[in-house]
Tab-separated table of C-alpha atoms and ligand atoms in Angstrom:
chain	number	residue	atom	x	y	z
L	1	UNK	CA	-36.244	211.592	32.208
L	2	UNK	CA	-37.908	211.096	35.386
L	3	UNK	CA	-41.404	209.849	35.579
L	4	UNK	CA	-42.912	212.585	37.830
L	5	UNK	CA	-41.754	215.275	35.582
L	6	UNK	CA	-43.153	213.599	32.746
L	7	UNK	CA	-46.816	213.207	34.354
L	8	UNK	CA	-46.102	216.837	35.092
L	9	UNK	CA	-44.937	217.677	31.795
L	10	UNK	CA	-48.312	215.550	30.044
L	11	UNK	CA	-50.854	217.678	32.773
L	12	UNK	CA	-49.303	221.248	30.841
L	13	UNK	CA	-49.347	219.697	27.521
L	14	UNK	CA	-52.785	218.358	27.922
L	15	UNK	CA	-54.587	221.310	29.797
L	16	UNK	CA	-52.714	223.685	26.757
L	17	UNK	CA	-54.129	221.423	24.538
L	18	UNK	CA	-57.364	220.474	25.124
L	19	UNK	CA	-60.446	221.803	27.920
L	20	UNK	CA	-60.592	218.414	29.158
L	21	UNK	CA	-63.471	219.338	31.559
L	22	UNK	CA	-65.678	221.905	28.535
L	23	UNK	CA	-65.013	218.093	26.630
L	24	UNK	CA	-66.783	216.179	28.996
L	25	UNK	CA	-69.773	218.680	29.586
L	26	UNK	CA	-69.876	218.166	25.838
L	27	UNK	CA	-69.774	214.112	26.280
L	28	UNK	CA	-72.557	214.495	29.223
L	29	UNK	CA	-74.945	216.461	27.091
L	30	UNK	CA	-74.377	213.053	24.382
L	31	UNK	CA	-75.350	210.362	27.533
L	32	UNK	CA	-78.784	209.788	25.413
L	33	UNK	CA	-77.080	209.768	22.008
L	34	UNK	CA	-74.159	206.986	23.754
L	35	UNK	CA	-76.982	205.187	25.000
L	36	UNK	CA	-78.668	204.890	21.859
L	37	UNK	CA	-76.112	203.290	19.877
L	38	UNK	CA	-74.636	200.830	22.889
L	39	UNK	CA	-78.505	199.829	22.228
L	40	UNK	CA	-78.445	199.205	18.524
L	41	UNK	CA	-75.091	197.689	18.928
L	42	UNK	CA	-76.193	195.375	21.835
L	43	UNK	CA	-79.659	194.257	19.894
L	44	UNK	CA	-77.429	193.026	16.978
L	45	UNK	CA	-76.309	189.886	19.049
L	46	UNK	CA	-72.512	188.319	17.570
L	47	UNK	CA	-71.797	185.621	19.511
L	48	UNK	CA	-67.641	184.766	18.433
L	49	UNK	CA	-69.047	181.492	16.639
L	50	UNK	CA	-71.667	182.786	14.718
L	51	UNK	CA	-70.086	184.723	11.609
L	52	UNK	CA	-73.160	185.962	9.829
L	53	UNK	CA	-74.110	187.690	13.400
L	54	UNK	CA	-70.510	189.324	13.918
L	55	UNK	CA	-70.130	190.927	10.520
L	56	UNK	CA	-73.443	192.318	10.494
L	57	UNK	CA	-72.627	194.325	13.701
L	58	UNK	CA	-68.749	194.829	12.113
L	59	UNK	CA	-70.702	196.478	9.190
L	60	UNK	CA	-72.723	198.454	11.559
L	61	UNK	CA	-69.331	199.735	13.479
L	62	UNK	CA	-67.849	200.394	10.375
L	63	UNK	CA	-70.206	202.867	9.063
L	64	UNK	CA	-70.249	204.344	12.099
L	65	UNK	CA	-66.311	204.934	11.907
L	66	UNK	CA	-66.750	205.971	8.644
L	67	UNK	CA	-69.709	208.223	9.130
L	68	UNK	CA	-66.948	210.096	11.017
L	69	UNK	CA	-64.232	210.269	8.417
L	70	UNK	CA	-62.025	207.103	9.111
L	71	UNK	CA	-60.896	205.296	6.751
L	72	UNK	CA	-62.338	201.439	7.140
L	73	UNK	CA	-60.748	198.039	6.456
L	74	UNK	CA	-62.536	194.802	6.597
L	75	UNK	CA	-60.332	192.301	7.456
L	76	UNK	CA	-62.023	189.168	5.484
L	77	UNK	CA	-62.055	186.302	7.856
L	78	UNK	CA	-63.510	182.794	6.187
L	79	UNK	CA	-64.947	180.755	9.757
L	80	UNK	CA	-64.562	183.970	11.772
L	81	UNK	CA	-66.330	187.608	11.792
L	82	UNK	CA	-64.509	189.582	9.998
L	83	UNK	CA	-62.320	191.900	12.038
L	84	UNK	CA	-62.912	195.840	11.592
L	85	UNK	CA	-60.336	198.495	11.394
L	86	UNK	CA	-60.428	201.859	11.350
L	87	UNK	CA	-57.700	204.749	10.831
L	88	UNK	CA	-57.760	208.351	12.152
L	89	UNK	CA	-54.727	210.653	11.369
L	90	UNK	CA	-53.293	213.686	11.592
L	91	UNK	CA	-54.395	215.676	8.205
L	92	UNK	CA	-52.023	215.434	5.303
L	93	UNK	CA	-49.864	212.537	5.623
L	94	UNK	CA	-46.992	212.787	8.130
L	95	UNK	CA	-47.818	211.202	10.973
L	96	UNK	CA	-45.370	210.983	13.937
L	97	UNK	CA	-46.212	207.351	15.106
L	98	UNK	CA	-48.930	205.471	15.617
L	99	UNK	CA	-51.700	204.454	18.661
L	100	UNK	CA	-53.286	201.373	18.428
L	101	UNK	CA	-56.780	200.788	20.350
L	102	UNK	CA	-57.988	197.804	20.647
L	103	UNK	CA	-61.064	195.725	21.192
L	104	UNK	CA	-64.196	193.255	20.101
L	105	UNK	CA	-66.937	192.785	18.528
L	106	UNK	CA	-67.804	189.331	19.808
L	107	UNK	CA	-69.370	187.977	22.840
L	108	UNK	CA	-69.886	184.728	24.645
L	109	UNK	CA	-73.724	185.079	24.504
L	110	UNK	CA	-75.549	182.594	21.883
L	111	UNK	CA	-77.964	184.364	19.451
L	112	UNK	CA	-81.499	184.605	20.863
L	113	UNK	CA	-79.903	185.430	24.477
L	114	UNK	CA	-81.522	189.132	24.094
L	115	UNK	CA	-85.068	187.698	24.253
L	116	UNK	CA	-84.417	186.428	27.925
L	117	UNK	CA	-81.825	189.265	28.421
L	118	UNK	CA	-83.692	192.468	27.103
L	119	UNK	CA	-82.012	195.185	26.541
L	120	UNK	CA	-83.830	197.627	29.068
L	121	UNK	CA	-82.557	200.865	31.402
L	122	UNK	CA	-82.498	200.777	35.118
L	123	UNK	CA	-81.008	202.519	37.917
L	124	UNK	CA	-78.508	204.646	35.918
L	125	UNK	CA	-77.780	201.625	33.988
L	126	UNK	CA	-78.182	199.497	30.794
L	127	UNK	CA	-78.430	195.908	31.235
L	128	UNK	CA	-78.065	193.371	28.543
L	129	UNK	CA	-75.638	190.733	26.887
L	130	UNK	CA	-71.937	192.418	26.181
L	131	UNK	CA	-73.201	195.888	27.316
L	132	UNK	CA	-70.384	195.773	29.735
L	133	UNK	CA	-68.410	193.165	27.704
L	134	UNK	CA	-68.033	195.305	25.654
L	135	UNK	CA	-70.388	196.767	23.214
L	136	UNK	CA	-69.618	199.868	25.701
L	137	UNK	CA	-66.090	200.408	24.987
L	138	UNK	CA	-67.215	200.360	20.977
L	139	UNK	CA	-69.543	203.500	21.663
L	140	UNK	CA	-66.601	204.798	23.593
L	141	UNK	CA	-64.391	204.870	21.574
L	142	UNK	CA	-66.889	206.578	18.866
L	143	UNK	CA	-67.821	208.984	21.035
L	144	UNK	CA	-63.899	209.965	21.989
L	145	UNK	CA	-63.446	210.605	18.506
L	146	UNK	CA	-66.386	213.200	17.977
L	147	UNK	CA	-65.099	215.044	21.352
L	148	UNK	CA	-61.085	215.301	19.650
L	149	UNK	CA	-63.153	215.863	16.300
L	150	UNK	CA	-65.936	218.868	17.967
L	151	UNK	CA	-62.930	220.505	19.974
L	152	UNK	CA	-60.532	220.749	16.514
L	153	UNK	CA	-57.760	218.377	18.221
L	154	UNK	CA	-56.250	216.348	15.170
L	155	UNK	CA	-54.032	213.808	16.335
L	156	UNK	CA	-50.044	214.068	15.659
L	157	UNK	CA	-49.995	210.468	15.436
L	158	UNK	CA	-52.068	207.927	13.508
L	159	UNK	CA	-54.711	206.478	15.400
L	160	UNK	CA	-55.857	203.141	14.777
L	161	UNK	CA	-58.964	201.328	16.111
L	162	UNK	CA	-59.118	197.371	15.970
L	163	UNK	CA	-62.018	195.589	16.689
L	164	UNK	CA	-61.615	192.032	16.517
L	165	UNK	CA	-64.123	189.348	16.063
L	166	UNK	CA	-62.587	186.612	17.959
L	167	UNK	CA	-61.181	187.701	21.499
L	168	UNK	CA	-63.627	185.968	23.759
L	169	UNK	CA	-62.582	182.505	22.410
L	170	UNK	CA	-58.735	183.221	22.030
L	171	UNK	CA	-58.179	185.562	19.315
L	172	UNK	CA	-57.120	182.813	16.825
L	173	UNK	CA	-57.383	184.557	13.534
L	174	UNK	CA	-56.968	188.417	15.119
L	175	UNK	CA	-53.954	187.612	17.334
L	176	UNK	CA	-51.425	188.129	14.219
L	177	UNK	CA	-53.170	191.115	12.793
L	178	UNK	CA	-53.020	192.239	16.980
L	179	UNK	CA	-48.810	192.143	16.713
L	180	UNK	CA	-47.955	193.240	13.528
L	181	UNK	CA	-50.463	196.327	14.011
L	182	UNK	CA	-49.088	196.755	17.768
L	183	UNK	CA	-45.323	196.185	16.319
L	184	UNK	CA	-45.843	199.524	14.535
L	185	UNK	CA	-47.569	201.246	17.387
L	186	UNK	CA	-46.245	203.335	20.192
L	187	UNK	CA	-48.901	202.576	22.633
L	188	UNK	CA	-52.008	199.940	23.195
L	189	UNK	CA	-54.789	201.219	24.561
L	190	UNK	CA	-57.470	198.841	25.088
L	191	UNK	CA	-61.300	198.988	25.275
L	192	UNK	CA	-62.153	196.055	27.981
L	193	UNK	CA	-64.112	196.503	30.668
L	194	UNK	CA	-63.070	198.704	33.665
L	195	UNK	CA	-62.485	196.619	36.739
L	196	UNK	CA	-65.344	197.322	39.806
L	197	UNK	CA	-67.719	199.878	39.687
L	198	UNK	CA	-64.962	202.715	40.228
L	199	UNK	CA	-63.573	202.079	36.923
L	200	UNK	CA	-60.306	200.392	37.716
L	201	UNK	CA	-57.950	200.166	34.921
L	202	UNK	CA	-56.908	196.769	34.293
L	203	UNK	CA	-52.571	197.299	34.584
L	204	UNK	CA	-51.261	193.820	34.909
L	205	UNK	CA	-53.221	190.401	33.870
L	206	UNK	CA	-52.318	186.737	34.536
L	207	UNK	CA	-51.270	184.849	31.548
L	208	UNK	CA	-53.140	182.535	30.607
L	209	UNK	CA	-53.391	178.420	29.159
L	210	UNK	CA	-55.701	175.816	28.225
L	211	UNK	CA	-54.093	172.178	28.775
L	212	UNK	CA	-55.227	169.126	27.934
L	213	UNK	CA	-53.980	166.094	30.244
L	214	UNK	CA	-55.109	162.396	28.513
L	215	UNK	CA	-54.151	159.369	30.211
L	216	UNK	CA	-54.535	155.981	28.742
L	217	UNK	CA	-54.747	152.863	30.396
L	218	UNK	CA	-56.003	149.269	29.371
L	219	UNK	CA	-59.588	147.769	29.119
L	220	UNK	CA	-60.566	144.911	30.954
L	221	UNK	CA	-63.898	143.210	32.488
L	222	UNK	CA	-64.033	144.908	36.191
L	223	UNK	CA	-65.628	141.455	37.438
L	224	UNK	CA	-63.649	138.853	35.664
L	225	UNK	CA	-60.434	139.710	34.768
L	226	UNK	CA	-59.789	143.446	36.853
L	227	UNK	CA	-56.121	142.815	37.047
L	228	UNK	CA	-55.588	142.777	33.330
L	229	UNK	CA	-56.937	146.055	33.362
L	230	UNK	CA	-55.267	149.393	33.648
L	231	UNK	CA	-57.601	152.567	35.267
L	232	UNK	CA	-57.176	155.575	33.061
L	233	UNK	CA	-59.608	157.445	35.071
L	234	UNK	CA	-57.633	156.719	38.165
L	235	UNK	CA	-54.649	157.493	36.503
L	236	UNK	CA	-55.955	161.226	35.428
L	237	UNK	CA	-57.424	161.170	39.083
L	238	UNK	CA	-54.180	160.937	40.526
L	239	UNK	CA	-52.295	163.351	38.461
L	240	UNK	CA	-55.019	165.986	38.884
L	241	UNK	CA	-54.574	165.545	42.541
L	242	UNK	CA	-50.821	166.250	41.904
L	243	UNK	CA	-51.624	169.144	39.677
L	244	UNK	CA	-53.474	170.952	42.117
L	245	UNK	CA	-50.647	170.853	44.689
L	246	UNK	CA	-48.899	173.295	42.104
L	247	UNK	CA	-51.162	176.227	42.793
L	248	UNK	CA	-49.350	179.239	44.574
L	249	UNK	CA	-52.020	181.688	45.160
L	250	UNK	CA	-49.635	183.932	46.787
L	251	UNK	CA	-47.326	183.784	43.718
L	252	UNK	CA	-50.312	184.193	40.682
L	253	UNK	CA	-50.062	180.732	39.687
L	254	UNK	CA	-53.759	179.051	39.493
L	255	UNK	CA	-54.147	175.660	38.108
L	256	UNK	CA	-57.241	174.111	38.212
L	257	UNK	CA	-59.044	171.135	36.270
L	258	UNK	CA	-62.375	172.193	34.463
L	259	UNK	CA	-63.403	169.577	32.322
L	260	UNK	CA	-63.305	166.110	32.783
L	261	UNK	CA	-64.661	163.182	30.980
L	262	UNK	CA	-63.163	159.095	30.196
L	263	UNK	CA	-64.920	155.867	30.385
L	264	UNK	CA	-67.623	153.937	28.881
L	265	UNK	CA	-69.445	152.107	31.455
L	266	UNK	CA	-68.637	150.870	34.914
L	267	UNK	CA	-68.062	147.479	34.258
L	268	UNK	CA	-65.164	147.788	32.297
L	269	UNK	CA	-62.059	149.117	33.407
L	270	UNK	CA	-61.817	152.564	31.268
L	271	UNK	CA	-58.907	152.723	28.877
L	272	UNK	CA	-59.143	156.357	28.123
L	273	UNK	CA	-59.655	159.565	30.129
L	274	UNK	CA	-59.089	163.289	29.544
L	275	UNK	CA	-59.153	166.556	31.900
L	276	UNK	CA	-59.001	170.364	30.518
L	277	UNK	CA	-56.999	172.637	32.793
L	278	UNK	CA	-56.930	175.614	33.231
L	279	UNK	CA	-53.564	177.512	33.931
L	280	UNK	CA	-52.631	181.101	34.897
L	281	UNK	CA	-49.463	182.859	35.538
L	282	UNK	CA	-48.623	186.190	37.034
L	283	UNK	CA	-45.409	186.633	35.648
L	284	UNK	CA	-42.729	185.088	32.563
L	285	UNK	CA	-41.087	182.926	35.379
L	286	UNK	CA	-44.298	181.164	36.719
L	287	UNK	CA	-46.129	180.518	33.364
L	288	UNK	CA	-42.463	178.894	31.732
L	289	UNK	CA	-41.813	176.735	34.931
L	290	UNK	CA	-45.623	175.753	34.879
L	291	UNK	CA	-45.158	174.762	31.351
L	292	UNK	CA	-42.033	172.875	32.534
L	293	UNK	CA	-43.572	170.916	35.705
L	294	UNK	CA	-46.399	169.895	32.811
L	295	UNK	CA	-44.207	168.416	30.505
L	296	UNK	CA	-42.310	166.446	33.234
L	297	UNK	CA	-45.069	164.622	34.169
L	298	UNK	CA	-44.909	160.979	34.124
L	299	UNK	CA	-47.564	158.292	34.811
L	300	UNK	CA	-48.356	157.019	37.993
L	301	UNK	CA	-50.133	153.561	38.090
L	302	UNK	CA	-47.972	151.133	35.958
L	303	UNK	CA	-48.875	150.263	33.013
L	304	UNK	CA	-50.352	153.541	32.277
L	305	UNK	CA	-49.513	156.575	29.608
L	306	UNK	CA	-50.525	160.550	30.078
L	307	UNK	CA	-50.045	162.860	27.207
L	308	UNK	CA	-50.002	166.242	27.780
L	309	UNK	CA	-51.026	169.156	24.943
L	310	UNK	CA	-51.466	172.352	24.836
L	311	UNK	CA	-50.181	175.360	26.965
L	312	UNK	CA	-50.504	178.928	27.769
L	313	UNK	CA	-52.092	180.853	24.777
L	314	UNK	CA	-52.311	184.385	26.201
L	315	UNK	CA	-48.525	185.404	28.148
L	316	UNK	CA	-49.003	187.792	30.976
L	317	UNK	CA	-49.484	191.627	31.054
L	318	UNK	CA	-46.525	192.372	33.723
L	319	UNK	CA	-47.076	195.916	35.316
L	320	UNK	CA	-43.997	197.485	33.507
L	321	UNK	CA	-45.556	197.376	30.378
L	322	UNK	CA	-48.253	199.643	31.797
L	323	UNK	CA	-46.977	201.983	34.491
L	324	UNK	CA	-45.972	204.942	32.483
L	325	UNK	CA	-49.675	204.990	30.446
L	326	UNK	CA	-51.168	204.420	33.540
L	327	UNK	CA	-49.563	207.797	35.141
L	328	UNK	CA	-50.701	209.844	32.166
L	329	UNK	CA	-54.341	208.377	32.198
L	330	UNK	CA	-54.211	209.252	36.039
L	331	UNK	CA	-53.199	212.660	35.200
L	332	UNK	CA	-56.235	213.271	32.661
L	333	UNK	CA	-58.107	211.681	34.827
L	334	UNK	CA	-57.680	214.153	37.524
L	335	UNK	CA	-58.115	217.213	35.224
L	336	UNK	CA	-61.661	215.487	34.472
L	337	UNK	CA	-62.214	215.109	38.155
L	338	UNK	CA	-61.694	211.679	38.582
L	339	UNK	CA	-59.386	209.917	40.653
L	340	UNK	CA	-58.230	207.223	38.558
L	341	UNK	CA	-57.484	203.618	40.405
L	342	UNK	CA	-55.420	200.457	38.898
L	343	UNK	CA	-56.180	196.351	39.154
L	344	UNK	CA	-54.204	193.620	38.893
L	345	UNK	CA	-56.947	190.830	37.055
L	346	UNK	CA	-56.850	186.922	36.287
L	347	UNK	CA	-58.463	187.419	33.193
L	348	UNK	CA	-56.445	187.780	30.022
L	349	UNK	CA	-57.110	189.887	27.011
L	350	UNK	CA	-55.594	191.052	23.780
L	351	UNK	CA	-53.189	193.291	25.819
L	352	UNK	CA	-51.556	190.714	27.180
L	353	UNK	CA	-50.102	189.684	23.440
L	354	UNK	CA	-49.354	193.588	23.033
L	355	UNK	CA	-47.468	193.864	26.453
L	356	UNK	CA	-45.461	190.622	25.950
L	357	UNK	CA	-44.337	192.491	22.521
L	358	UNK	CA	-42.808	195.289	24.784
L	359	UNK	CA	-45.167	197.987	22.999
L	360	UNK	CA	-46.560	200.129	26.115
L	361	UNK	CA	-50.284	198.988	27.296
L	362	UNK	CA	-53.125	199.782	29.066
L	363	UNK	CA	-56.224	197.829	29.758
L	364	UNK	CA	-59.536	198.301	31.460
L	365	UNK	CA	-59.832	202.107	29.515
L	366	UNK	CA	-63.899	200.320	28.730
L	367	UNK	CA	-67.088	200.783	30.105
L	368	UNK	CA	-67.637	200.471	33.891
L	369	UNK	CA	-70.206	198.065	34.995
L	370	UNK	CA	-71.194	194.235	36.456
L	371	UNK	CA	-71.556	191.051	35.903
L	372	UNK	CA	-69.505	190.313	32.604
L	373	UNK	CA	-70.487	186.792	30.554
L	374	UNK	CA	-73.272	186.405	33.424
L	375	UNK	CA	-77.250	187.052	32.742
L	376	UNK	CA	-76.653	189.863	34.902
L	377	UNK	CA	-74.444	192.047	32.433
L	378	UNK	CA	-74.874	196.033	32.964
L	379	UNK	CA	-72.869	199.457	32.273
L	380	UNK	CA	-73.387	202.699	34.348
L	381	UNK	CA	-74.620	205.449	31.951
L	382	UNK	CA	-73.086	207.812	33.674
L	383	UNK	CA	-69.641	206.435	33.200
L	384	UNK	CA	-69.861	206.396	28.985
L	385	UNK	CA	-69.104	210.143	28.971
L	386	UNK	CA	-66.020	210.177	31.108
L	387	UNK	CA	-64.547	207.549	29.903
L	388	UNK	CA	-64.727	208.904	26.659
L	389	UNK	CA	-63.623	211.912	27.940
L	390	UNK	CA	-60.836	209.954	29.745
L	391	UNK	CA	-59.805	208.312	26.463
L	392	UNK	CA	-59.892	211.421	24.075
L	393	UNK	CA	-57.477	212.995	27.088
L	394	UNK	CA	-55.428	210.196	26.615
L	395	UNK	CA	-55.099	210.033	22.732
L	396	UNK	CA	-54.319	213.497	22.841
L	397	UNK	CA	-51.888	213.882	24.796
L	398	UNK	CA	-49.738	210.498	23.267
Q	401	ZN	ZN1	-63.924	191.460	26.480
């Protein structure tokens, strides 16, 4: 059916439904109450590598879920946080598909990080580590749920929140647990930050890859016997200089050397040297002939090896995956009085292992703010009611 009388179709169905704009006077008058929590949940710090810090704040989202009639799962991690899911259905037991939304608990700020970073209010906002990254999108999504729960709107479909406790360093033990819940889902809706400070939802993202490029030459005195000697450092030297001649802004493909480290000391010719890069693709095509031109390379200095490992861990979030969730957000957006924008972002998230599963996505549905993973993290108060106004809109009308 065509896609204009289906946004058309979703505006009836969700003004019949639901008084989108009564739901977010209701929302505004809970600004304090949103605030409160995205405080709590922001003072109990969980940096991804710190497990004893993530599942306290995963038991602290879980009673909140619960507190509201989900039923919780811990999903027992033993290195990781444990990862936190909730369900919401429709009452009895016949539910007619199922939502998944998605998001997590971790953040790339090392415990102690709030003493230098104090939570503290200012100029319609809330600054502090992961209040944008994105302890918001947790009170969000708590907050959507009351709305659906004060206005009597039961979901036809099971609703199931995720909150992982490993996304900001790759979603190693949650990206499984991602797919197989997504595989049963309808529709991904994730909680990551909005993108810019009009709340941009986030409809395509690069792929993206960690590799590692070692080259390995042969020691030998640099005064007395240089010949002998094989430069592994020039050797990496010269094939990051060729790997850089790969990048096609214009075409989404970024490759770029972060890391780099080799030698002992600079009398001897170094034997070893290694370079992280990182890689990003904007579509299938680029990331698999990136992979390609990586595993073709060959060394350049004789004498020399390079190894190459790794790859692209997250695929990217193409635009078709999102484009029909992104009309109907639009179209509760405007009955909220918003006009809803989209982004295309570098970044990768757990939507991009959702989308690359074919299950329908959209990204960016978080809190709006600045300066994500920088001491300058904030959220806009003012935002935390629409967009969970925007979000139970959405859920209601899937
Ligand atoms: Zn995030």
């Amino acid at each position: 059916m065509p896609a204009l009388w289906r946004v058309a179709n979703i505006a009836r169905i969700v003004t019949n439904s639901l008084p989108l704009r009564e739901l977010l006077k209701w929302l505004r008058e809970r600004e304090r109450a949103m605030t409160q929590l995205l405080r709590d949940f922001v003072r109990a710090e969980s940096p991804s590598f710190d497990k004893a810090a993530v599942d306290h704040l995963g038991r602290m989202v879980a009673e909140e879920w619960r507190r509201r009639g989900a039923r919780v799962s811990l999903l027992r991690q033993r290195k990781r946080g444990n990862h936190v899911r909730a369900k919401w259905g429709p009452r009895g037991r016949s539910a007619r598909g199922q939502i998944l939304v998605l998001g997590h608990l971790d953040t790339v700020y090392e415990l102690g990080t709030i003493q230098q970073m104090l939570f503290r209010l200012a100029r319609g906002r809330a600054w502090g580590p992961g209040t944008f990254d994105m302890k918001g999108g947790l009170v969000i999504a708590l907050f959507a749920l009351d709305a659906l729960a004060a206005a009597g709107c039961r979901p036809e479909k099971r609703i199931v929140f995720l909150w992982t406790s490993d996304e900001e360093i790759g979603s190693g033990t949650s990206r499984a647990i991602v797919e197989r819940e997504a595989r049963r889902s309808d529709a991904v809706l994730v909680l990551e930050p909005a993108s810019g400070l009009n709340g941009r939802l986030k409809t395509a993202r690069k792929g993206v890859g960690e590799i590692e490029l070692i080259a390995t030459g042969r020691a030998a005195h640099a005064g007395l016997n240089p010949e002998q000697g094989v430069n592994a450092i020039e050797e990496l030297a010269l094939q990051i200089a060729r790997i850089s001649g790969w990048n096609q802004p214009r075409r989404g493909i970024m490759v770029s050397a972060g890391v780099i480290e080799g030698g002992t000391r600079t009398n001897v010719i170094p034997e070893r040297a290694r370079a992280m890069v990182d890689v990003r693709a904007a579509n299938t095509r680029g990331m698999h002939a990136l992979e390609r031109k990586f595993r073709s390379l060959r060394p350049i200095l004789p004498g020399a090896e390079i190894e190459v490992r790794g790859g692209f861990n997250r695929p990217p979030m193409e635009r078709k995956a999102s484009a029909e969730l992104y009309a109907r957000a639009r179209a509760v957006a405007r009955m909220i009085g918003l006009n809803l924008r989209e982004d295309f972002v570098g970044g990768g998230s757990d939507g991009n292992f959702t989308a690359a599963l074919g299950i329908p996505t959209l990204d960016g549905l978080g809190a709006v703010g600045e300066g994500a993973h920088s001491s300058n993290e904030n959220t806009v108060l003012r935002a935390l009611p629409e967009r969970a106004a925007l979000l139970a809109g959405l859920l209601s009308s899937l």
